[in-house]
mmCIF file of C-alpha atoms in Angstrom:
data_model
loop_
_atom_site.group_PDB
_atom_site.id
_atom_site.type_symbol
_atom_site.label_atom_id
_atom_site.label_comp_id
_atom_site.label_asym_id
_atom_site.label_seq_id
_atom_site.Cartn_x
_atom_site.Cartn_y
_atom_site.Cartn_z
ATOM 1 C CA MET W 238 -91.244 96.192 -42.169
ATOM 2 C CA ASP W 239 -94.695 95.153 -41.048
ATOM 3 C CA THR W 240 -94.559 97.813 -38.243
ATOM 4 C CA VAL W 241 -94.215 100.540 -41.019
ATOM 5 C CA TYR W 242 -97.407 99.242 -42.786
ATOM 6 C CA TRP W 243 -99.367 99.155 -39.483
ATOM 7 C CA PHE W 244 -98.082 102.591 -38.660
ATOM 8 C CA ILE W 245 -99.276 103.955 -42.018
ATOM 9 C CA ALA W 246 -102.632 102.223 -41.554
ATOM 10 C CA MET W 247 -103.010 103.827 -38.180
ATOM 11 C CA ILE W 248 -102.276 107.333 -39.475
ATOM 12 C CA ALA W 249 -104.683 106.639 -42.438
ATOM 13 C CA PHE W 250 -107.487 105.578 -39.994
ATOM 14 C CA LEU W 251 -106.865 108.709 -37.854
ATOM 15 C CA ILE W 252 -106.957 111.011 -40.857
ATOM 16 C CA ILE W 253 -110.220 109.450 -42.018
ATOM 17 C CA GLU W 254 -111.722 109.768 -38.496
ATOM 18 C CA GLY W 255 -110.649 113.484 -38.419
ATOM 19 C CA VAL W 256 -112.375 114.080 -41.655
ATOM 20 C CA THR W 257 -115.596 112.140 -40.947
ATOM 21 C CA ILE W 258 -115.895 112.407 -37.224
ATOM 22 C CA SER W 259 -118.015 109.302 -37.351
ATOM 23 C CA LEU W 260 -116.420 107.366 -34.376
ATOM 24 C CA VAL W 261 -115.647 104.238 -36.513
ATOM 25 C CA SER W 262 -112.237 104.655 -38.006
ATOM 26 C CA LEU W 263 -110.795 105.633 -34.534
ATOM 27 C CA TRP W 264 -111.301 102.102 -33.354
ATOM 28 C CA PHE W 265 -109.465 100.676 -36.395
ATOM 29 C CA ALA W 266 -106.484 103.024 -35.622
ATOM 30 C CA GLY W 267 -106.518 101.389 -32.164
ATOM 31 C CA GLY W 268 -106.550 97.937 -33.682
ATOM 32 C CA ALA W 269 -103.650 99.042 -36.098
ATOM 33 C CA LEU W 270 -101.615 100.246 -33.029
ATOM 34 C CA ALA W 271 -102.171 96.961 -31.275
ATOM 35 C CA ALA W 272 -101.060 94.995 -34.509
ATOM 36 C CA MET W 273 -98.065 97.285 -34.741
ATOM 37 C CA ILE W 274 -97.163 96.388 -31.077
ATOM 38 C CA ALA W 275 -97.482 92.661 -31.947
ATOM 39 C CA THR W 276 -94.947 93.046 -34.768
ATOM 40 C CA LEU W 277 -92.543 94.363 -32.120
ATOM 41 C CA PHE W 278 -92.842 90.967 -30.540
ATOM 42 C CA SER W 279 -92.247 89.279 -33.883
ATOM 43 C CA ALA W 280 -95.735 88.065 -34.210
ATOM 44 C CA ALA W 281 -96.586 86.388 -37.600
ATOM 45 C CA ILE W 282 -98.949 88.168 -40.092
ATOM 46 C CA PRO W 283 -102.028 86.000 -39.244
ATOM 47 C CA VAL W 284 -101.408 86.833 -35.534
ATOM 48 C CA GLN W 285 -101.095 90.534 -36.548
ATOM 49 C CA LEU W 286 -104.285 90.425 -38.338
ATOM 50 C CA THR W 287 -106.161 88.606 -35.659
ATOM 51 C CA VAL W 288 -104.996 91.253 -33.077
ATOM 52 C CA PHE W 289 -106.050 93.966 -35.486
ATOM 53 C CA VAL W 290 -109.553 92.612 -35.945
ATOM 54 C CA ALA W 291 -110.003 91.640 -32.277
ATOM 55 C CA VAL W 292 -108.917 95.004 -30.789
ATOM 56 C CA SER W 293 -110.828 97.060 -33.300
ATOM 57 C CA ALA W 294 -113.987 95.067 -32.664
ATOM 58 C CA LEU W 295 -113.529 95.246 -28.895
ATOM 59 C CA CYS W 296 -112.983 99.088 -29.091
ATOM 60 C CA LEU W 297 -115.843 99.524 -31.377
ATOM 61 C CA PHE W 298 -118.364 97.562 -29.442
ATOM 62 C CA ILE W 299 -117.272 98.626 -25.970
ATOM 63 C CA CYS W 300 -115.829 102.181 -26.194
ATOM 64 C CA ARG W 301 -118.121 103.535 -28.964
ATOM 65 C CA PRO W 302 -121.384 103.702 -26.909
ATOM 66 C CA LEU W 303 -119.488 105.480 -24.077
ATOM 67 C CA PHE W 304 -117.996 108.073 -26.447
ATOM 68 C CA ARG W 305 -121.344 108.567 -28.069
ATOM 69 C CA LYS W 306 -122.919 109.395 -24.861
ATOM 70 C CA TYR W 307 -120.458 112.178 -24.065
ATOM 71 C CA ILE W 308 -119.839 113.478 -27.548
ATOM 72 C CA ARG W 309 -123.534 113.438 -28.924
ATOM 73 C CA PRO W 310 -124.505 117.068 -29.770
ATOM 74 C CA HIS W 311 -127.134 118.718 -27.700
ATOM 75 C CA VAL W 312 -130.490 118.468 -29.587
ATOM 76 C CA MET W 313 -132.532 121.562 -29.341
ATOM 77 C CA ALA W 314 -136.227 121.529 -29.709
ATOM 78 C CA THR W 315 -137.304 123.229 -32.922
ATOM 79 C CA ASN W 316 -140.533 125.238 -33.320
ATOM 80 C CA ILE W 317 -142.407 122.201 -34.586
ATOM 81 C CA ASN W 318 -141.353 120.179 -31.315
ATOM 82 C CA THR W 319 -142.734 123.004 -29.122
ATOM 83 C CA LEU W 320 -146.266 122.528 -30.587
ATOM 84 C CA VAL W 321 -146.760 119.107 -28.798
ATOM 85 C CA GLY W 322 -148.881 119.535 -25.769
ATOM 86 C CA LYS W 323 -150.316 122.897 -26.723
ATOM 87 C CA VAL W 324 -154.048 123.466 -26.397
ATOM 88 C CA VAL W 325 -155.407 125.338 -29.279
ATOM 89 C CA LEU W 326 -158.799 125.945 -31.161
ATOM 90 C CA VAL W 327 -160.023 123.990 -34.226
ATOM 91 C CA THR W 328 -160.590 126.398 -36.950
ATOM 92 C CA GLU W 329 -162.108 124.052 -39.440
ATOM 93 C CA LYS W 330 -163.878 120.744 -38.472
ATOM 94 C CA ILE W 331 -161.428 117.840 -38.347
ATOM 95 C CA GLN W 332 -162.520 114.791 -40.349
ATOM 96 C CA ASN W 333 -159.945 112.276 -41.185
ATOM 97 C CA LEU W 334 -161.895 110.428 -43.776
ATOM 98 C CA GLU W 335 -162.523 113.480 -45.870
ATOM 99 C CA GLY W 336 -158.917 114.815 -45.247
ATOM 100 C CA ARG W 337 -160.217 118.076 -43.763
ATOM 101 C CA GLY W 338 -159.463 120.077 -40.621
ATOM 102 C CA THR W 339 -157.294 122.889 -39.482
ATOM 103 C CA ILE W 340 -156.014 124.474 -36.315
ATOM 104 C CA LYS W 341 -154.339 127.728 -35.714
ATOM 105 C CA VAL W 342 -151.156 127.996 -33.528
ATOM 106 C CA ASN W 343 -149.419 131.317 -33.202
ATOM 107 C CA ASP W 344 -151.080 132.862 -36.333
ATOM 108 C CA VAL W 345 -150.006 129.817 -38.331
ATOM 109 C CA THR W 346 -152.674 127.519 -39.758
ATOM 110 C CA TRP W 347 -151.829 123.791 -39.677
ATOM 111 C CA THR W 348 -153.505 120.893 -41.335
ATOM 112 C CA ALA W 349 -155.031 118.796 -38.527
ATOM 113 C CA ARG W 350 -156.122 115.197 -38.156
ATOM 114 C CA SER W 351 -157.708 113.502 -35.084
ATOM 115 C CA THR W 352 -155.470 111.125 -33.379
ATOM 116 C CA SER W 353 -158.441 108.852 -32.564
ATOM 117 C CA GLY W 354 -160.029 109.257 -35.929
ATOM 118 C CA THR W 355 -163.255 110.726 -34.586
ATOM 119 C CA PRO W 356 -164.358 114.051 -35.946
ATOM 120 C CA ILE W 357 -163.869 117.189 -33.898
ATOM 121 C CA GLU W 358 -166.090 120.291 -34.485
ATOM 122 C CA SER W 359 -164.852 123.733 -35.195
ATOM 123 C CA GLY W 360 -164.416 125.965 -32.034
ATOM 124 C CA ARG W 361 -163.418 122.985 -29.806
ATOM 125 C CA THR W 362 -160.224 123.058 -27.847
ATOM 126 C CA VAL W 363 -157.751 120.363 -28.743
ATOM 127 C CA ARG W 364 -154.290 119.319 -27.510
ATOM 128 C CA VAL W 365 -151.476 118.616 -30.029
ATOM 129 C CA ASP W 366 -150.289 115.051 -29.606
ATOM 130 C CA ARG W 367 -147.601 114.873 -32.307
ATOM 131 C CA VAL W 368 -146.529 116.448 -35.487
ATOM 132 C CA GLU W 369 -145.839 114.395 -38.701
ATOM 133 C CA GLY W 370 -144.586 116.536 -41.496
ATOM 134 C CA ALA W 371 -147.015 119.255 -42.172
ATOM 135 C CA LYS W 372 -149.852 117.555 -40.296
ATOM 136 C CA VAL W 373 -150.610 117.985 -36.571
ATOM 137 C CA TYR W 374 -152.465 115.146 -34.813
ATOM 138 C CA VAL W 375 -154.734 116.312 -32.020
ATOM 139 C CA SER W 376 -157.134 115.002 -29.297
ATOM 140 C CA PRO W 377 -159.923 116.849 -27.608
ATOM 141 C CA ALA W 378 -158.453 118.735 -24.725
ATOM 142 C CA GLU W 379 -160.617 116.944 -22.161
ATOM 143 C CA ALA W 380 -159.528 113.620 -23.565
ATOM 144 C CA ALA W 381 -155.914 114.346 -23.834
ATOM 145 C CA VAL W 382 -155.488 115.747 -20.158
ATOM 146 C CA GLY W 383 -153.865 112.562 -18.791
ATOM 147 C CA THR W 384 -151.767 111.815 -21.931
ATOM 148 C CA LYS W 385 -148.558 113.174 -23.292
#
């Protein structure tokens, strides 16, 4: 009779995995399969539970990283990510303490801050170091040549 319960548990875990695609329930289905096999050898309920937990944990911690490596969706760079490394002109003097400064990239004006915190005059060329929300952090192009 325990075999039927483990079979139902295995099917339930597979259905949950099919709905969520989280790569967690799949390993519990493997544990349920191992526990179901243990019932075929007349294992007691504590042994079945131990087999279930041990096989589930083993599958989760060993196999999950391998599956994630191959199943992970390809991350494409968005427009924001393509800004990093660009050299652009400062359109308004950048002063972090006053919360001022803008740059223009591809006809779009961005709020800019100096990565080092030092003011950068209007008309200077700067390199985009990173983007955080709607702010672009920049360094003078000469200073940022060796970095990225």
